[in-house]
Amino acid sequence: MKNSFGQSLTVTLFGESHGEYIGAVLDGIAPGIKIDDEYIKERLSFRRPSGRISTARVEADEYKIVSGVYEGRTTGTPLCLIIPNTNKKSGDYSALRYTPRPSHADYTAEVKYHGFQDPRGGGHFSGRVTCALVAVGAIVASALRAQGIEIGTRVASLHGVRDREFECLKEDIEVLNKKSFATLTDKAEENMRREAECAAERGDSVGGVLETAVIGVPAGVGEPWFD
């Protein structure tokens, strides 16, 4: 039951929604990479909930790197960062053991961890944990940008509303990376938000499709289809 993924570069997630901290360990990162504090904070600010279609829980998301960095650059040893949980309203989550919420991991966690999991706020399976992923992702993305490699993700469609075609150009990626709701056109964003808000008013949810593009990757990088 590992909470790590990756081979050459391994990310390990830890923490729970209402614990003291969430965090991540990044192992395998090269030494000498500059930590771009402003870029990490920018990415975290885009993740921060806002508006009617996201969680009401808002945190400062003030990360702290506790190992693997010296004088602003990576050392090559495991990089560990932590983010405190400051807006916790735990209350009584004991009822979730008997009435798990739909579209959550409450029941799955109950079975997987034999009832020993932390049920508060979704525990280890809370969207809160993605904050640590964004932080370490920003570190890696910053290193790739220094080599001319750009990454962009957009909401390609949501409940029948589609964005325009993704040309996979640097200009498109620059547009996406400046938006908290990543669509290439403002009209698509407006219509998608409306669909999500209407679903929320009905007490429902809607699905969507995300599309990611990576440009600037040197030819020949990658693996065959199978190991």
Coordinates of N, CA and C in Angstrom, one line a residue:
M1 N 0.8 -1.2 0.0 CA 0.0 0.0 0.0 C 0.9 1.2 0.0
K2 N 1.6 1.4 -1.1 CA 2.5 2.6 -1.2 C 1.8 3.8 -1.5
N3 N 2.3 4.9 -1.1 CA 1.8 6.2 -1.5 C 2.8 7.0 -2.3
S4 N 3.5 6.2 -3.1 CA 4.6 6.8 -4.0 C 4.3 6.4 -5.4
F5 N 4.7 7.3 -6.3 CA 4.7 6.9 -7.8 C 5.9 7.5 -8.5
G6 N 6.2 6.9 -9.6 CA 7.4 7.3 -10.4 C 8.5 6.4 -10.2
Q7 N 9.5 6.4 -11.1 CA 10.7 5.6 -11.0 C 11.9 6.4 -10.9
S8 N 12.3 7.1 -12.0 CA 13.5 7.9 -12.0 C 13.3 9.1 -11.0
L9 N 12.1 9.6 -11.0 CA 11.7 10.7 -10.1 C 10.5 10.2 -9.3
T10 N 10.6 10.1 -8.0 CA 9.6 9.5 -7.2 C 8.9 10.6 -6.3
V11 N 7.6 10.6 -6.3 CA 6.9 11.5 -5.4 C 6.1 10.7 -4.4
T12 N 6.3 11.0 -3.1 CA 5.6 10.3 -2.0 C 4.7 11.4 -1.3
L13 N 3.4 11.1 -1.2 CA 2.5 12.0 -0.6 C 2.2 11.5 0.9
F14 N 2.1 12.5 1.8 CA 1.7 12.1 3.1 C 0.8 13.2 3.7
G15 N 0.1 12.8 4.8 CA -0.8 13.7 5.5 C -2.2 13.5 5.2
E16 N -3.1 14.1 6.0 CA -4.5 13.9 5.9 C -5.2 15.3 5.9
S17 N -6.4 15.4 5.5 CA -7.1 16.6 5.4 C -7.1 17.5 6.6
H18 N -7.4 16.8 7.8 CA -7.5 17.5 9.0 C -6.3 17.2 10.0
G19 N -5.2 16.7 9.5 CA -4.0 16.5 10.3 C -3.3 17.8 10.4
E20 N -2.1 17.8 11.1 CA -1.4 19.0 11.3 C -0.8 19.5 9.9
Y21 N -0.3 18.5 9.1 CA 0.4 18.9 7.9 C 0.0 18.0 6.8
I22 N 0.1 18.4 5.5 CA 0.2 17.6 4.4 C 1.6 17.8 3.8
G23 N 2.0 17.0 2.9 CA 3.3 17.2 2.3 C 3.7 16.2 1.3
A24 N 4.9 16.3 0.8 CA 5.4 15.4 -0.2 C 6.9 15.3 -0.2
V25 N 7.4 14.2 -0.6 CA 8.9 14.0 -0.7 C 9.2 13.7 -2.2
L26 N 10.1 14.5 -2.7 CA 10.5 14.4 -4.1 C 11.9 13.8 -4.1
D27 N 12.0 12.5 -4.6 CA 13.3 11.8 -4.6 C 13.8 11.6 -6.0
G28 N 15.0 11.8 -6.3 CA 15.6 11.6 -7.6 C 15.8 12.9 -8.4
I29 N 15.5 14.0 -7.8 CA 15.6 15.3 -8.5 C 17.1 15.6 -8.6
A30 N 17.5 16.2 -9.7 CA 18.9 16.5 -9.9 C 19.4 17.6 -9.0
P31 N 20.7 17.7 -8.6 CA 21.2 18.8 -7.8 C 21.4 20.1 -8.6
G32 N 21.3 21.2 -7.9 CA 21.6 22.5 -8.5 C 20.4 23.2 -9.2
I33 N 19.2 22.6 -9.0 CA 18.0 23.2 -9.6 C 17.6 24.4 -8.7
K34 N 17.4 25.5 -9.3 CA 17.0 26.7 -8.5 C 15.5 26.6 -8.1
I35 N 15.2 26.9 -6.8 CA 13.9 26.9 -6.3 C 13.3 28.3 -6.6
D36 N 12.3 28.3 -7.5 CA 11.6 29.5 -7.8 C 10.4 29.7 -6.9
D37 N 10.6 30.4 -5.8 CA 9.6 30.6 -4.8 C 8.3 31.3 -5.4
E38 N 8.5 32.3 -6.2 CA 7.4 33.1 -6.7 C 6.5 32.2 -7.6
Y39 N 7.2 31.3 -8.4 CA 6.5 30.5 -9.3 C 5.6 29.4 -8.6
I40 N 6.2 28.9 -7.5 CA 5.5 27.9 -6.7 C 4.3 28.6 -6.0
K41 N 4.5 29.8 -5.5 CA 3.4 30.5 -4.9 C 2.3 30.8 -5.9
E42 N 2.7 31.1 -7.1 CA 1.7 31.4 -8.2 C 0.9 30.2 -8.5
R43 N 1.5 29.0 -8.6 CA 0.8 27.8 -8.9 C -0.1 27.4 -7.8
L44 N 0.3 27.6 -6.6 CA -0.6 27.4 -5.4 C -1.7 28.3 -5.4
S45 N -1.5 29.5 -5.8 CA -2.7 30.5 -5.8 C -3.7 30.1 -6.8
F46 N -3.3 29.5 -7.9 CA -4.2 29.1 -9.0 C -5.0 27.9 -8.5
R47 N -4.4 27.1 -7.7 CA -5.1 25.9 -7.1 C -6.1 26.3 -6.0
R48 N -5.9 27.4 -5.4 CA -6.7 27.8 -4.2 C -8.2 28.0 -4.6
P49 N -9.1 27.4 -3.9 CA -10.5 27.5 -4.3 C -11.0 28.9 -4.3
S50 N -12.0 29.1 -5.3 CA -12.6 30.4 -5.4 C -13.9 30.3 -6.1
G51 N -14.9 31.1 -5.8 CA -16.1 31.0 -6.5 C -17.1 30.0 -6.0
R52 N -18.2 29.8 -6.8 CA -19.3 28.9 -6.3 C -19.0 27.4 -6.7
I53 N -18.1 27.2 -7.6 CA -17.9 25.8 -8.1 C -16.7 25.1 -7.4
S54 N -16.2 25.6 -6.3 CA -15.1 24.9 -5.7 C -15.4 24.8 -4.2
T55 N -14.6 24.1 -3.4 CA -14.8 24.0 -2.0 C -14.8 25.3 -1.3
A56 N -15.5 25.4 -0.2 CA -15.5 26.6 0.6 C -14.3 26.7 1.5
R57 N -13.5 25.7 1.6 CA -12.3 25.7 2.5 C -11.2 26.4 1.8
V58 N -10.7 27.5 2.4 CA -9.7 28.3 1.8 C -8.5 28.3 2.8
E59 N -7.3 28.0 2.4 CA -6.1 28.0 3.2 C -5.0 28.9 2.6
A60 N -4.1 29.3 3.5 CA -3.0 30.2 3.0 C -2.0 29.4 2.2
D61 N -1.9 28.1 2.4 CA -1.0 27.2 1.6 C 0.4 27.7 1.6
E62 N 0.9 28.0 2.8 CA 2.3 28.4 3.0 C 3.2 27.2 3.1
Y63 N 3.9 26.9 2.1 CA 4.7 25.7 2.1 C 6.1 26.0 2.8
K64 N 6.7 24.9 3.2 CA 8.0 25.0 3.8 C 8.8 23.8 3.4
I65 N 10.0 24.1 2.8 CA 10.9 23.0 2.4 C 11.8 22.7 3.6
V66 N 11.8 21.4 4.0 CA 12.5 21.1 5.3 C 13.8 20.2 5.0
S67 N 13.9 19.8 3.7 CA 15.2 19.1 3.4 C 15.4 19.1 1.9
G68 N 16.6 18.8 1.5 CA 16.9 18.7 0.0 C 17.2 20.0 -0.7
V69 N 17.3 21.1 0.0 CA 17.6 22.4 -0.6 C 18.6 23.2 0.3
Y70 N 19.6 23.7 -0.4 CA 20.6 24.5 0.3 C 20.9 25.7 -0.5
E71 N 20.8 26.9 0.1 CA 21.1 28.2 -0.5 C 20.3 28.3 -1.8
G72 N 19.0 27.9 -1.7 CA 18.1 28.2 -2.8 C 18.2 27.2 -4.0
R73 N 19.0 26.1 -3.8 CA 19.1 25.1 -4.9 C 19.0 23.7 -4.4
T74 N 18.5 22.8 -5.2 CA 18.4 21.4 -4.8 C 19.7 20.8 -4.5
T75 N 19.8 19.9 -3.6 CA 21.1 19.2 -3.2 C 21.2 17.9 -4.0
G76 N 20.1 17.4 -4.5 CA 20.1 16.1 -5.1 C 19.6 15.0 -4.2
T77 N 19.5 15.3 -2.9 CA 19.0 14.4 -1.9 C 17.5 14.6 -1.8
P78 N 16.7 13.7 -1.2 CA 15.3 13.8 -1.1 C 14.8 15.2 -0.6
L79 N 13.9 15.8 -1.4 CA 13.4 17.1 -1.1 C 12.0 16.9 -0.4
C80 N 11.9 17.4 0.8 CA 10.6 17.2 1.5 C 10.0 18.6 1.8
L81 N 8.8 18.7 1.5 CA 8.1 20.0 1.8 C 6.8 19.7 2.6
I82 N 6.4 20.6 3.5 CA 5.2 20.5 4.3 C 4.4 21.7 4.1
I83 N 3.1 21.5 4.3 CA 2.1 22.6 4.2 C 1.1 22.5 5.4
P84 N 1.1 23.4 6.3 CA 0.2 23.3 7.5 C -1.3 23.4 7.1
N85 N -2.1 22.6 7.8 CA -3.6 22.7 7.6 C -4.1 23.7 8.7
T86 N -4.5 24.8 8.3 CA -4.9 25.9 9.3 C -6.4 26.1 9.4
N87 N -7.2 25.6 8.4 CA -8.6 25.9 8.4 C -9.3 24.5 8.5
K88 N -9.3 24.0 9.7 CA -9.9 22.7 10.0 C -11.1 22.8 10.8
K89 N -12.2 22.2 10.3 CA -13.5 22.1 11.0 C -13.9 20.7 11.1
S90 N -13.3 20.0 12.0 CA -13.4 18.5 12.0 C -14.8 18.1 12.4
G91 N -15.3 18.6 13.5 CA -16.6 18.2 14.0 C -16.6 16.7 14.3
D92 N -17.7 16.1 14.0 CA -17.9 14.6 14.3 C -18.0 13.9 12.9
Y93 N -17.0 13.2 12.5 CA -17.1 12.4 11.3 C -17.4 11.0 11.5
S94 N -17.7 10.6 12.7 CA -17.9 9.2 13.0 C -19.1 8.6 12.2
A95 N -20.1 9.4 11.8 CA -21.2 8.9 11.1 C -20.8 8.4 9.7
L96 N -19.6 8.9 9.2 CA -19.2 8.5 7.8 C -18.9 7.0 7.8
R97 N -18.6 6.4 8.9 CA -18.3 5.0 9.0 C -19.5 4.2 8.6
Y98 N -20.6 4.7 8.8 CA -21.9 4.0 8.5 C -22.7 4.6 7.4
T99 N -22.4 5.8 7.0 CA -23.1 6.5 5.9 C -22.1 7.2 5.0
P100 N -21.3 6.5 4.3 CA -20.2 7.1 3.5 C -20.9 8.0 2.4
R101 N -20.2 9.1 2.1 CA -20.7 10.1 1.1 C -20.5 9.5 -0.3
P102 N -21.5 9.8 -1.1 CA -21.4 9.4 -2.5 C -20.3 10.2 -3.2
S103 N -19.6 9.6 -4.2 CA -18.5 10.3 -4.9 C -17.3 10.6 -4.1
H104 N -17.2 10.0 -2.9 CA -16.0 10.2 -2.1 C -15.4 8.9 -1.9
A105 N -14.2 8.9 -1.2 CA -13.5 7.6 -0.9 C -13.7 7.1 0.5
D106 N -14.8 7.5 1.1 CA -15.1 7.1 2.5 C -15.2 5.6 2.6
Y107 N -16.0 5.0 1.8 CA -16.2 3.5 1.9 C -15.0 2.8 1.5
T108 N -14.3 3.2 0.4 CA -13.1 2.6 -0.1 C -12.0 2.6 1.0
A109 N -11.9 3.7 1.7 CA -10.8 3.9 2.7 C -11.2 3.0 3.9
E110 N -12.5 2.9 4.2 CA -12.9 2.0 5.3 C -12.5 0.6 5.1
V111 N -12.7 0.1 3.9 CA -12.4 -1.3 3.5 C -10.9 -1.5 3.4
K112 N -10.2 -0.5 2.7 CA -8.8 -0.7 2.5 C -8.0 -0.7 3.8
Y113 N -8.4 0.2 4.7 CA -7.6 0.4 6.0 C -8.2 -0.3 7.2
H114 N -9.3 -1.1 6.9 CA -9.9 -1.9 8.0 C -10.4 -1.0 9.1
G115 N -10.9 0.2 8.8 CA -11.5 1.1 9.8 C -10.5 1.9 10.6
F116 N -9.2 1.8 10.3 CA -8.2 2.6 11.0 C -7.9 3.9 10.4
Q117 N -8.5 4.3 9.3 CA -8.2 5.5 8.6 C -8.7 6.7 9.3
D118 N -8.2 7.9 9.0 CA -8.6 9.1 9.5 C -9.8 9.6 8.6
P119 N -11.0 9.6 9.1 CA -12.2 9.9 8.3 C -12.5 11.4 8.1
R120 N -11.8 12.2 8.8 CA -12.1 13.6 8.8 C -11.8 14.3 7.5
G121 N -12.8 14.9 6.9 CA -12.6 15.6 5.6 C -12.1 14.8 4.5
G122 N -12.3 13.5 4.5 CA -11.8 12.6 3.5 C -10.4 12.1 3.8
G123 N -9.8 12.5 4.9 CA -8.5 12.0 5.3 C -7.4 12.1 4.2
H124 N -6.8 11.0 3.9 CA -5.7 11.0 3.0 C -6.2 11.2 1.5
F125 N -7.5 11.0 1.3 CA -8.0 11.0 0.0 C -8.7 12.3 -0.3
S126 N -8.5 13.3 0.5 CA -9.1 14.6 0.4 C -8.4 15.4 -0.8
G127 N -9.1 16.3 -1.4 CA -8.5 17.2 -2.4 C -7.5 18.1 -1.8
R128 N -7.5 18.2 -0.5 CA -6.6 19.1 0.2 C -5.1 18.6 -0.1
V129 N -5.0 17.3 -0.2 CA -3.6 16.7 -0.4 C -3.0 17.1 -1.8
T130 N -3.9 17.5 -2.7 CA -3.4 17.9 -4.0 C -2.5 19.2 -3.9
C131 N -2.6 19.9 -2.8 CA -1.8 21.1 -2.7 C -0.3 20.8 -2.7
A132 N 0.0 19.7 -2.0 CA 1.4 19.2 -2.0 C 1.9 18.8 -3.4
L133 N 1.0 18.2 -4.2 CA 1.3 17.8 -5.5 C 1.6 19.0 -6.4
V134 N 0.8 20.1 -6.2 CA 1.0 21.3 -7.0 C 2.3 21.9 -6.6
A135 N 2.7 21.9 -5.4 CA 4.0 22.5 -4.9 C 5.2 21.8 -5.6
V136 N 5.2 20.4 -5.4 CA 6.3 19.7 -6.0 C 6.3 19.7 -7.5
G137 N 5.1 19.7 -8.1 CA 4.9 19.8 -9.5 C 5.5 21.1 -10.1
A138 N 5.3 22.2 -9.3 CA 5.9 23.5 -9.7 C 7.4 23.5 -9.7
I139 N 8.0 22.8 -8.8 CA 9.4 22.7 -8.7 C 9.9 22.0 -10.0
V140 N 9.3 20.9 -10.3 CA 9.7 20.1 -11.5 C 9.4 20.9 -12.8
A141 N 8.3 21.5 -12.9 CA 7.9 22.3 -14.0 C 8.9 23.5 -14.3
S142 N 9.3 24.1 -13.2 CA 10.3 25.2 -13.2 C 11.6 24.7 -13.8
A143 N 12.0 23.5 -13.4 CA 13.3 22.9 -13.9 C 13.2 22.6 -15.4
L144 N 12.0 22.1 -15.8 CA 11.8 21.8 -17.2 C 11.7 23.1 -18.1
R145 N 11.1 24.1 -17.5 CA 11.0 25.4 -18.2 C 12.4 26.0 -18.5
A146 N 13.3 25.7 -17.6 CA 14.7 26.2 -17.8 C 15.4 25.5 -19.0
Q147 N 14.9 24.4 -19.4 CA 15.4 23.6 -20.5 C 14.5 23.8 -21.8
G148 N 13.6 24.7 -21.7 CA 12.8 25.0 -22.9 C 11.6 24.1 -23.0
I149 N 11.2 23.4 -22.0 CA 10.1 22.4 -22.0 C 8.9 23.1 -21.3
E150 N 7.8 23.2 -22.0 CA 6.6 23.9 -21.4 C 5.5 22.9 -21.3
I151 N 4.7 23.0 -20.2 CA 3.6 22.1 -19.9 C 2.3 22.9 -19.7
G152 N 1.2 22.5 -20.3 CA 0.0 23.2 -20.1 C -1.2 22.2 -20.1
T153 N -2.1 22.4 -19.2 CA -3.3 21.6 -19.1 C -4.6 22.5 -19.2
R154 N -5.6 22.0 -19.9 CA -6.8 22.8 -20.0 C -8.0 21.9 -19.8
V155 N -9.1 22.5 -19.5 CA -10.4 21.8 -19.5 C -10.9 21.7 -20.9
A156 N -10.8 20.6 -21.5 CA -11.2 20.4 -22.9 C -12.7 20.4 -23.1
S157 N -13.4 19.8 -22.2 CA -14.8 19.8 -22.2 C -15.4 19.6 -20.8
L158 N -16.6 20.1 -20.7 CA -17.3 19.9 -19.4 C -18.8 19.8 -19.7
H159 N -19.4 18.6 -19.5 CA -20.8 18.4 -19.6 C -21.3 18.9 -21.0
G160 N -20.6 18.5 -22.1 CA -21.1 18.9 -23.4 C -20.5 20.2 -23.9
V161 N -20.0 21.0 -23.0 CA -19.4 22.3 -23.5 C -17.9 22.1 -23.9
R162 N -17.5 22.5 -25.0 CA -16.2 22.2 -25.5 C -15.4 23.5 -25.7
D163 N -14.1 23.4 -25.4 CA -13.2 24.5 -25.7 C -12.8 24.4 -27.2
R164 N -12.1 25.4 -27.7 CA -11.6 25.3 -29.1 C -10.5 24.3 -29.2
E165 N -10.0 23.9 -30.4 CA -9.0 23.0 -30.6 C -7.7 23.5 -29.9
F166 N -6.9 22.5 -29.4 CA -5.6 22.8 -28.8 C -4.6 22.7 -29.8
E167 N -3.9 23.8 -30.2 CA -2.9 23.8 -31.2 C -1.5 23.3 -30.7
C168 N -1.4 23.2 -29.4 CA -0.1 22.8 -28.8 C 1.0 23.7 -29.1
L169 N 0.7 25.0 -29.1 CA 1.7 26.0 -29.4 C 2.0 26.7 -28.0
K170 N 3.2 27.3 -28.0 CA 3.7 27.9 -26.8 C 2.7 29.0 -26.4
E171 N 2.1 29.7 -27.4 CA 1.2 30.8 -27.1 C 0.0 30.3 -26.3
D172 N -0.5 29.1 -26.7 CA -1.7 28.5 -26.1 C -1.3 28.1 -24.6
I173 N -0.2 27.6 -24.4 CA 0.2 27.1 -23.1 C 0.4 28.4 -22.2
E174 N 0.9 29.4 -22.7 CA 1.1 30.7 -21.9 C -0.3 31.2 -21.5
V175 N -1.3 31.1 -22.4 CA -2.6 31.5 -22.0 C -3.2 30.7 -20.8
L176 N -3.0 29.4 -21.0 CA -3.5 28.4 -20.0 C -2.9 28.6 -18.6
N177 N -1.6 28.9 -18.6 CA -0.8 29.0 -17.3 C -1.1 30.3 -16.6
K178 N -1.9 31.2 -17.2 CA -2.2 32.4 -16.5 C -3.6 32.4 -16.0
K179 N -4.3 31.3 -16.2 CA -5.7 31.2 -15.8 C -6.0 30.2 -14.7
S180 N -6.8 30.6 -13.7 CA -7.2 29.6 -12.7 C -8.2 28.6 -13.2
F181 N -9.0 29.0 -14.2 CA -9.9 28.1 -14.9 C -9.4 28.0 -16.3
A182 N -8.7 26.9 -16.6 CA -7.8 26.8 -17.8 C -8.6 26.4 -19.0
T183 N -9.1 27.4 -19.7 CA -9.7 27.2 -21.1 C -9.0 28.2 -22.0
L184 N -9.0 27.8 -23.3 CA -8.3 28.7 -24.3 C -9.2 29.9 -24.6
T185 N -10.5 29.7 -24.5 CA -11.4 30.8 -24.8 C -12.3 31.2 -23.6
D186 N -12.5 32.5 -23.5 CA -13.3 33.0 -22.3 C -14.8 32.5 -22.4
K187 N -15.3 32.3 -23.6 CA -16.6 31.9 -23.8 C -16.8 30.5 -23.3
A188 N -15.8 29.6 -23.6 CA -15.9 28.2 -23.1 C -15.9 28.2 -21.5
E189 N -15.0 29.1 -20.9 CA -15.0 29.1 -19.5 C -16.4 29.6 -18.9
E190 N -16.9 30.6 -19.5 CA -18.2 31.1 -19.1 C -19.3 30.0 -19.1
N191 N -19.4 29.3 -20.2 CA -20.4 28.3 -20.4 C -20.1 27.1 -19.4
M192 N -18.9 26.7 -19.2 CA -18.5 25.6 -18.3 C -18.9 26.0 -16.9
R193 N -18.6 27.2 -16.5 CA -18.9 27.6 -15.1 C -20.4 27.6 -14.9
R194 N -21.2 28.0 -15.9 CA -22.6 28.0 -15.8 C -23.1 26.6 -15.7
E195 N -22.6 25.6 -16.4 CA -23.0 24.2 -16.3 C -22.7 23.7 -14.9
A196 N -21.5 24.0 -14.4 CA -21.2 23.5 -13.0 C -22.1 24.2 -12.0
E197 N -22.3 25.4 -12.1 CA -23.2 26.1 -11.1 C -24.6 25.6 -11.1
C198 N -25.1 25.3 -12.3 CA -26.5 24.7 -12.4 C -26.5 23.4 -11.8
A199 N -25.5 22.6 -12.0 CA -25.4 21.3 -11.3 C -25.4 21.4 -9.8
A200 N -24.6 22.4 -9.3 CA -24.5 22.6 -7.9 C -25.8 23.0 -7.3
E201 N -26.6 23.8 -8.0 CA -27.9 24.2 -7.5 C -28.9 23.0 -7.4
R202 N -28.6 22.0 -8.3 CA -29.5 20.8 -8.3 C -29.0 19.8 -7.2
G203 N -27.8 20.1 -6.6 CA -27.2 19.1 -5.7 C -26.5 18.0 -6.4
D204 N -26.1 18.3 -7.6 CA -25.5 17.3 -8.5 C -24.1 17.7 -8.9
S205 N -23.4 16.9 -9.7 CA -22.1 17.3 -10.3 C -22.1 16.9 -11.7
V206 N -21.1 17.4 -12.4 CA -20.9 17.1 -13.9 C -19.4 16.7 -14.1
G207 N -19.2 15.9 -15.2 CA -17.9 15.4 -15.5 C -17.3 16.2 -16.6
G208 N -16.0 16.1 -16.8 CA -15.3 16.8 -17.8 C -14.0 16.0 -18.3
V209 N -13.3 16.6 -19.2 CA -12.1 16.0 -19.8 C -11.0 17.1 -19.7
L210 N -9.9 16.7 -19.2 CA -8.7 17.5 -19.1 C -7.7 17.1 -20.2
E211 N -7.0 18.0 -20.8 CA -6.0 17.7 -21.9 C -4.7 18.4 -21.5
T212 N -3.7 17.6 -21.6 CA -2.3 18.2 -21.3 C -1.4 18.1 -22.5
A213 N -0.7 19.1 -22.7 CA 0.3 19.2 -23.8 C 1.7 19.5 -23.2
V214 N 2.7 18.9 -23.8 CA 4.1 19.1 -23.4 C 4.8 19.5 -24.7
I215 N 5.5 20.6 -24.8 CA 6.2 21.0 -26.0 C 7.6 21.3 -25.6
G216 N 8.5 21.2 -26.6 CA 9.9 21.4 -26.4 C 10.7 20.2 -26.0
V217 N 10.1 19.0 -26.0 CA 10.8 17.8 -25.6 C 11.7 17.4 -26.7
P218 N 13.0 17.1 -26.4 CA 13.9 16.7 -27.4 C 13.5 15.4 -28.1
A219 N 13.7 15.2 -29.4 CA 13.4 14.0 -30.1 C 14.1 12.8 -29.5
G220 N 13.4 11.7 -29.4 CA 14.1 10.5 -28.9 C 13.9 10.2 -27.4
V221 N 13.3 11.2 -26.7 CA 13.0 11.0 -25.3 C 11.8 10.2 -25.1
G222 N 11.8 9.2 -24.2 CA 10.7 8.4 -23.9 C 11.0 6.9 -23.9
E223 N 10.0 6.1 -23.7 CA 10.2 4.7 -23.7 C 9.3 4.0 -24.7
P224 N 9.7 2.7 -25.1 CA 8.8 2.0 -26.0 C 7.4 1.8 -25.4
W225 N 6.5 1.2 -26.1 CA 5.2 1.0 -25.6 C 5.2 0.1 -24.3
F226 N 6.0 -0.9 -24.3 CA 6.0 -1.8 -23.1 C 7.4 -1.9 -22.5
D227 N 7.4 -2.2 -21.2 CA 8.7 -2.5 -20.5 C 9.2 -3.8 -20.9

